[in-house]
Amino acid sequence: MENKIDSKTLAIEIAKILDKKKAQDVRVLKVESLTVLTDYFVIASGTSATQVGALADEVEYELSQKGIEPYTTEGFDSKNWVLLDYSSVIVHVFVPNTRTYYDLEHLWADGEPMDISEYLTPENSL
């Protein structure tokens, strides 16, 4: 059974989980007015492929404890870019050079960046 949670709350919860596991440059981008695919992107970086995998695993684990499961996951084999699709929120966890290459923040520049600084530890917020 899936636990219902609104997309903004879910995006913030995911950002907090990533921050707790020391993800770098965690961002939430509201894209609901731009696409029917999702409401929010949560974008973060890990320092290595190992950390990228650990970050994605932690998001999956923490949310599964609340009854929330991803519809699909991609990228666990290479761990350069792991995607977790929670329908209303899509999580992208990158190694830094892959994040720079795909530059989702620029690609989706018409999206609305959400200020999540109050939810992050000071050294991880912008």
XYZ file of N, CA and C in Angstrom:
378
model
N 0.843 -1.192 0.000
C 0.000 0.000 0.000
C 0.880 1.244 0.000
N 0.553 2.185 -0.860
C 1.347 3.398 -0.963
C 0.835 4.466 -0.004
N 1.763 5.101 0.658
C 1.458 6.191 1.569
C 1.301 7.461 0.733
N 0.202 8.196 0.901
C -0.008 9.430 0.143
C 0.623 10.597 0.889
N 1.426 11.337 0.154
C 2.095 12.509 0.696
C 2.155 13.516 -0.440
N 1.932 14.794 -0.149
C 1.935 15.758 -1.238
C 3.356 15.919 -1.784
N 3.432 16.309 -3.047
C 4.715 16.314 -3.752
C 5.733 17.280 -3.152
N 5.303 18.424 -2.682
C 6.236 19.380 -2.084
C 6.840 18.804 -0.802
N 5.998 18.222 0.038
C 6.476 17.612 1.278
C 7.438 16.468 0.981
N 7.119 15.663 -0.034
C 7.993 14.560 -0.418
C 9.338 15.078 -0.916
N 9.333 16.117 -1.729
C 10.584 16.692 -2.238
C 11.459 17.207 -1.093
N 10.849 17.871 -0.129
C 11.592 18.383 1.029
C 12.146 17.225 1.852
N 11.344 16.197 2.067
C 11.791 15.029 2.828
C 12.993 14.372 2.150
N 12.944 14.236 0.844
C 14.057 13.641 0.092
C 15.303 14.508 0.223
N 15.146 15.822 0.096
C 16.291 16.733 0.247
C 16.914 16.582 1.633
N 16.087 16.441 2.662
C 16.597 16.271 4.022
C 17.355 14.947 4.178
N 16.842 13.884 3.574
C 17.525 12.588 3.635
C 18.889 12.687 2.956
N 18.927 13.303 1.777
C 20.192 13.452 1.048
C 21.184 14.300 1.840
N 20.691 15.366 2.432
C 21.549 16.240 3.230
C 22.129 15.499 4.427
N 21.294 14.715 5.090
C 21.733 13.952 6.266
C 22.870 12.990 5.915
N 22.868 12.486 4.677
C 23.914 11.559 4.219
C 25.064 12.288 3.521
N 25.138 13.602 3.694
C 26.249 14.418 3.199
C 26.285 14.587 1.680
N 25.114 14.597 1.044
C 25.061 14.928 -0.385
C 25.522 16.368 -0.572
N 26.050 16.656 -1.742
C 26.521 17.998 -2.045
C 25.535 18.707 -2.965
N 25.405 20.011 -2.783
C 24.631 20.876 -3.673
C 23.229 20.317 -3.928
N 22.489 20.088 -2.859
C 21.122 19.565 -2.970
C 20.204 20.704 -3.412
N 19.443 20.421 -4.455
C 18.514 21.425 -4.971
C 17.162 20.794 -5.263
N 16.119 21.598 -5.107
C 14.765 21.179 -5.455
C 14.249 22.171 -6.487
N 13.753 21.637 -7.589
C 13.272 22.450 -8.699
C 11.808 22.090 -8.969
N 10.945 23.075 -8.875
C 9.520 22.862 -9.146
C 9.303 22.973 -10.655
N 8.844 21.878 -11.267
C 8.697 21.838 -12.729
C 7.268 21.484 -13.152
N 6.333 21.489 -12.228
C 4.977 21.029 -12.531
C 4.298 21.833 -13.625
N 4.650 23.097 -13.791
C 4.027 23.910 -14.849
C 4.701 23.689 -16.208
N 5.801 22.922 -16.230
C 6.567 22.724 -17.461
C 6.404 21.345 -18.082
N 5.952 20.376 -17.300
C 5.888 19.005 -17.784
C 4.786 18.240 -17.066
N 4.277 17.216 -17.722
C 3.303 16.340 -17.075
C 4.000 15.175 -16.391
N 5.319 15.087 -16.530
C 6.076 13.961 -15.987
C 6.136 13.948 -14.473
N 6.285 15.115 -13.865
C 6.498 15.197 -12.425
C 6.228 16.612 -11.944
N 6.186 16.790 -10.632
C 6.017 18.116 -10.040
C 7.354 18.731 -9.636
N 8.266 17.893 -9.126
C 9.550 18.375 -8.612
C 10.688 17.470 -9.050
N 11.839 18.088 -9.256
C 13.105 17.374 -9.366
C 13.879 17.657 -8.089
N 14.476 16.634 -7.519
C 15.455 16.821 -6.445
C 16.778 16.391 -7.060
N 17.746 17.304 -7.053
C 19.035 17.069 -7.701
C 20.127 17.198 -6.653
N 21.055 16.237 -6.644
C 22.149 16.257 -5.670
C 23.362 15.574 -6.270
N 24.503 15.809 -5.649
C 25.750 15.166 -6.067
C 26.349 14.393 -4.915
N 27.020 13.310 -5.275
C 27.865 12.578 -4.348
C 29.301 12.782 -4.792
N 30.244 12.542 -3.917
C 31.648 12.771 -4.252
C 32.250 11.648 -5.088
N 31.572 10.496 -5.126
C 32.077 9.340 -5.871
C 30.895 8.463 -6.261
N 31.150 7.494 -7.140
C 30.103 6.552 -7.521
C 29.600 5.782 -6.297
N 30.493 5.473 -5.385
C 30.099 4.765 -4.164
C 29.126 5.606 -3.340
N 29.422 6.892 -3.178
C 28.526 7.743 -2.406
C 27.203 7.966 -3.137
N 27.256 8.088 -4.464
C 26.012 8.241 -5.229
C 25.096 7.054 -4.954
N 25.644 5.849 -5.004
C 24.852 4.654 -4.703
C 24.315 4.664 -3.293
N 25.140 5.065 -2.344
C 24.723 5.109 -0.941
C 23.621 6.149 -0.722
N 23.726 7.292 -1.381
C 22.703 8.329 -1.251
C 21.366 7.832 -1.783
N 21.391 7.231 -2.976
C 20.161 6.723 -3.571
C 19.576 5.597 -2.719
N 20.431 4.716 -2.229
C 19.974 3.630 -1.362
C 19.292 4.184 -0.111
N 19.880 5.226 0.468
C 19.317 5.795 1.693
C 17.943 6.423 1.442
N 17.791 7.135 0.326
C 16.482 7.712 -0.008
C 15.460 6.586 -0.144
N 15.833 5.560 -0.896
C 14.926 4.430 -1.101
C 14.556 3.764 0.237
N 15.548 3.539 1.085
C 15.321 2.887 2.375
C 14.430 3.739 3.287
N 14.806 5.008 3.458
C 14.051 5.880 4.371
C 12.594 6.023 3.936
N 12.370 6.188 2.636
C 10.991 6.335 2.170
C 10.222 5.020 2.248
N 10.914 3.902 2.020
C 10.228 2.605 2.118
C 9.758 2.354 3.551
N 10.479 2.900 4.532
C 10.072 2.788 5.926
C 8.761 3.528 6.188
N 8.432 4.473 5.295
C 7.181 5.237 5.405
C 6.134 4.734 4.423
N 6.431 3.597 3.778
C 5.480 3.015 2.842
C 5.494 3.638 1.460
N 6.561 4.368 1.133
C 6.660 5.033 -0.166
C 7.737 4.332 -0.989
N 7.332 3.781 -2.118
C 8.252 3.039 -2.984
C 8.385 3.753 -4.324
N 9.567 3.722 -4.940
C 9.711 4.329 -6.266
C 8.989 3.482 -7.316
N 8.489 4.160 -8.342
C 7.865 3.439 -9.456
C 8.938 2.754 -10.288
N 10.084 3.409 -10.413
C 11.200 2.831 -11.143
C 12.499 3.474 -10.666
N 13.579 2.758 -10.899
C 14.917 3.292 -10.603
C 15.797 3.007 -11.809
N 16.788 3.853 -12.018
C 17.741 3.686 -13.117
C 19.122 4.081 -12.625
N 20.144 3.471 -13.182
C 21.502 3.916 -12.965
C 22.255 3.264 -11.828
N 21.656 2.302 -11.132
C 22.362 1.679 -10.016
C 23.572 0.867 -10.482
N 23.584 0.460 -11.750
C 24.734 -0.302 -12.260
C 25.987 0.560 -12.344
N 25.865 1.734 -12.957
C 27.052 2.584 -13.145
C 27.278 3.544 -11.985
N 26.188 3.968 -11.349
C 26.227 4.921 -10.234
C 26.838 6.271 -10.607
N 26.851 6.619 -11.893
C 27.244 7.970 -12.308
C 26.061 8.923 -12.206
N 24.864 8.369 -12.456
C 23.626 9.133 -12.370
C 22.545 8.146 -11.978
N 22.076 8.227 -10.765
C 21.004 7.356 -10.305
C 19.725 8.172 -10.272
N 18.669 7.606 -10.848
C 17.371 8.254 -10.903
C 16.375 7.405 -10.121
N 15.634 8.053 -9.241
C 14.559 7.413 -8.482
C 13.273 8.146 -8.852
N 12.315 7.423 -9.420
C 11.073 8.032 -9.872
C 9.956 7.741 -8.879
N 9.567 8.778 -8.156
C 8.446 8.676 -7.219
C 7.199 9.339 -7.798
N 7.112 9.394 -9.108
C 6.006 9.979 -9.863
C 5.942 11.497 -9.686
N 5.496 11.980 -8.562
C 5.388 13.433 -8.370
C 6.735 14.088 -8.060
N 7.734 13.269 -7.718
C 9.090 13.757 -7.456
C 10.066 12.780 -8.118
N 10.972 13.334 -8.907
C 12.028 12.522 -9.509
C 13.350 12.966 -8.906
N 14.087 11.997 -8.384
C 15.362 12.252 -7.713
C 16.499 11.919 -8.670
N 17.443 12.863 -8.808
C 18.630 12.665 -9.637
C 19.847 12.807 -8.725
N 20.652 11.759 -8.623
C 21.877 11.819 -7.823
C 23.042 11.531 -8.774
N 23.957 12.478 -8.854
C 25.044 12.443 -9.826
C 26.413 12.403 -9.167
N 27.406 11.889 -9.905
C 28.792 12.237 -9.606
C 28.988 13.623 -10.225
N 29.902 14.447 -9.695
C 29.999 15.841 -10.136
C 30.181 16.047 -11.650
N 31.072 15.302 -12.287
C 31.297 15.560 -13.715
C 30.086 15.193 -14.565
N 29.330 14.189 -14.169
C 28.109 13.823 -14.896
C 27.037 14.885 -14.688
N 26.948 15.418 -13.478
C 25.982 16.492 -13.214
C 26.312 17.719 -14.049
N 27.574 18.053 -14.127
C 27.996 19.200 -14.941
C 27.672 18.964 -16.409
N 27.942 17.760 -16.896
C 27.716 17.439 -18.302
C 26.235 17.563 -18.673
N 25.346 16.984 -17.887
C 23.918 17.014 -18.218
C 23.232 18.302 -17.804
N 23.752 18.994 -16.800
C 23.315 20.335 -16.397
C 21.787 20.485 -16.372
N 21.137 19.636 -15.588
C 19.675 19.677 -15.518
C 19.150 21.036 -15.047
N 19.889 21.683 -14.161
C 19.433 22.989 -13.678
C 19.321 23.988 -14.832
N 20.231 23.915 -15.793
C 20.170 24.804 -16.958
C 19.096 24.334 -17.933
N 19.035 23.024 -18.159
C 18.046 22.454 -19.073
C 16.622 22.783 -18.621
N 16.396 22.769 -17.330
C 15.090 23.069 -16.757
C 15.092 24.442 -16.083
N 15.777 25.398 -16.681
C 15.949 26.734 -16.091
C 14.624 27.477 -15.906
N 13.602 27.100 -16.647
C 12.300 27.736 -16.475
C 11.561 27.217 -15.246
N 12.106 26.189 -14.625
C 11.532 25.678 -13.386
C 11.773 26.667 -12.252
N 11.026 26.482 -11.180
C 11.128 27.382 -10.034
C 11.999 26.757 -8.948
N 13.198 27.325 -8.718
C 14.034 26.784 -7.638
C 13.355 27.005 -6.288
N 13.366 25.994 -5.478
C 12.746 26.088 -4.165
C 13.825 26.356 -3.118
N 13.583 27.309 -2.252
C 14.537 27.595 -1.182
C 14.372 26.536 -0.097
N 15.369 25.662 -0.002
C 15.316 24.584 0.994
C 16.359 24.784 2.084
N 16.968 25.953 2.130
C 18.066 26.199 3.073
C 17.662 25.958 4.529
N 16.413 26.210 4.882
C 15.988 26.008 6.267
C 15.947 24.523 6.654
N 15.943 23.642 5.657
C 15.871 22.192 5.919
C 17.234 21.514 5.895
N 18.274 22.241 5.453
C 19.599 21.648 5.288
C 20.536 22.107 6.387
N 21.582 21.327 6.634
C 22.609 21.764 7.571
C 23.327 22.955 6.945
N 23.741 23.931 7.724
C 24.306 25.168 7.175
C 25.435 24.984 6.180
N 26.336 24.034 6.401
C 27.460 23.871 5.476
C 27.041 23.279 4.134
N 25.836 22.682 4.051
C 25.372 22.081 2.806
C 24.390 22.957 2.046
N 23.909 24.022 2.660
C 22.938 24.889 1.981
C 23.687 25.990 1.219
N 22.981 26.561 0.265
C 23.580 27.631 -0.549
C 23.405 28.972 0.088
